[in-house]
Amino acid sequence: MARGKLRIYLGAAPGVGKTYAMLSEAHRRAERGTDCVVAFVEHHDRPRTEVMLHGLEPIPRKELEYRDAVFTEMDVNAVLKRRPAVALVDELAHTNVPGSRNPKRWQDVEELLDAGIDVITTVNIQHLESLGDVVESITGVRQRETVPDEIVRRADQIELVDMSPQALRRRMAHGNIYKSDKVDAALSNYFRPGNLTALRELALLWTADRVDEYLQQYRGEHDIRSTWQARERIVVGLTGGPEGRTLIRRAARLAEKGAGGEVLAVYISRSDGLTSASPKELAVQRTLVEDLGGTFHQVVGDDVPQALLDFARSVNATQIVLGVSRRRAWQYAFGPGVSATVARESGPDLDVHIVTHEEAAKGRGLPVARGARLSRSRIIAGWLVGVVGPVLLTLLLISVWNTRPADDGPGFANEVLLFLTLTVGAALLGGLLPALAAATAGSLLLNYFFTPPTHTWIIDDPANVLAIIVFFAVGVSVASVVDLAARRTHQASRLRAESETLSFLAGSVLRGEDGLEALLERVRETFGMESVALLERGSEVEPWACAGRAGTARTIERPVDADVDMPVGDHLVLALSGRVLPAEDRRVLAAFAAQAAVVLDRQRLKQEAGQARELAEGNRIRTALLAAVSHDLRTPLATIKAAVTSLRSDDIEWSEEDQAELLASIDEGTDRLDHLVGNLLDMSRLQTGTVTPLIRDVDLDEVVPMALGGVPEGSVALEIPETLPMVAADPGLLERAVANVVENAVKYGPENEVVLVSASTLGDRVELRVVDRGPGVPDEAKERIFEPFQRYGDVPRGAGVGLGLAVARGFAEAMGGTLVADDTPGGGMTMVLTLKSTPGRPPVPPDLPAHFTS
């Protein structure tokens, strides 16, 4: 019996329309005459989904009793007995009630497929087993119901049901997904825009990978070798040389030009394990390509061009990026090179980019950095060749000569060439002085042992005299050339190091970096010093003071105590200890010293600018305070004064009702004065930094009710679950912050609308949400309303001085929390106070419908 086919509708979150799409497909198939039944579909009281069930044959569900409650599950036996062509099974990751045929619904689906029944089902991306940790880190909710990835990957068809986060939230706010009493909780917890965007990206990427698997499988089954340019895949061929970084960056720029571009860096290593690549450089390039979003691969192959092309075609690449060959011109006699071969053999389906770089035509060998002109080992080897070599060569020639007749010797010309070879070798190894020693020793030995008459210093033949002179001149010339090349290489290396250092300094200036300690540490590392200090003084008679230092060696208190000092102006010195620097290093050191002075000035300017801002803020607050005192405080004072004067008047007889009204006016004015003065004192404490919270474990259901004393009864509805974890907060500050936020919501909300105060958990945090149905605040003004003395909209002057929200945010931040403004779905504003939960009571998931995670 042939196995049935599985079709899955995949979504990023509940409510995107998976079940609706599944039922639409069932109607299409039923219209074509296919036998479709509803094995299990849950419409969740959504009217449009419920309508789609009409016209489809349902299979009666099986009832199961569990913990004194009756549940319904899919009746697998009934479906198998009915044997339809297609069965609709909703919520693939669902966990069956204990006592069912299988623990998980995907196991029920497997039975139907094994029986030859096609199944159409639905699942959300967060229910894939491999993504559980990722989804929990995004949403703060651990998915208890999961399905193995392999079950979903084996599906014959996967269709993504996509919807933008904004559209999904609108559907939620309109009541198309959950009932109205659950909308606010869902929108403020799981259905946040950030959560939905991240889940949508997960679903899109997972589906794209699955489509790529289908494509690779199809190409393999049909033995398709040509490239299908479904999306840009760029292969970068690396040699392990320094040009690889340039190639990787160039490939990344090419990938950015097309949507969904992918970079794959590949290094071809020989099968015998021999390689000239630098492991350190390869590690750097691996890190670079991964930082740019690509992948690194290492392939074994003796034929590099063919191995590179095989790899590119196996991954369905569209482009190959290679560097211009590092081989010298004469090396092309051995072949055209990798780049040319790959370009010739790539065919019409692969574009090959040949990128120029600084290492082109410089030879295949990797550059070796030298700190001096010649290393000590090379100098020692040069002296050995220059001094001992001629002696050993002489002994060898004499021993060979003595065993043969006189006329059978190598000849004077060949002997000169042999000694010249030693001289050149000494020059290549040790430079000028060992070569001069070799030339001198060779000339003397040639004269004494090999120039007739031998064993004397006399030369009879003028031609031999000329040969010895030429020999000495060539040896000295070769030694001079080698020494000059070594000195030029050293100078070039030094200049390059200096240019890199100066480029770093210039870049730090352009970037505006102002870390003095980091700059001094860079100085210490660059010159290999033990410690570096920047010393300054105000005048010639004042002592030196340290403005900054780096290193753990002895402290430098005066420039005379340093091994190297570099003045910067009259009263600033960069002092270094550790060793004496050569004169050629002082130019770069002067640049560092100047940059240190600039950084020091920038730091002080920033401090002065900060102090100026504080003074300006203080002046602004004082001005606003004077305005508040001149009007907002005088208004309740005038009310109190008028009421007291009226009561004390002997000219009028006040009735008991009038007296009560006047006393109520005094009481109301006194309360308003107390509230205004309290906010002013709180704001002054925040501005001066004297708020010291006493953090302890606090229950929200104990503190929040106490904060509602200043609002009318019946104007606030509380939803604070007793199962909430405790929060780390100062009870007094928390009560003041909540009171200000609630009073603000009641003041701006409509008279007939109740302000909702609810709390829920999100990961290791607890959120207190104050929801009103007032006019709301535009996005550009959401931060401004938390500034002192800010009142949004047309508010009467007697309504306050605009400090309530500023004080509330200040107290929240003092306790390590946050206070932000958000829109209320359907109109209004929601204040979200977030605090850290404590481990005293385990957090519970948000109160959402039972099917929310299924």
Coordinates of C-alpha atoms in Angstrom, one line a residue, residues 2 54 710 814:
A2 CA 1.4 3.4 -1.0
H54 CA -19.9 23.9 6.2
G710 CA -5.9 59.5 45.1
A814 CA 16.2 54.2 40.4

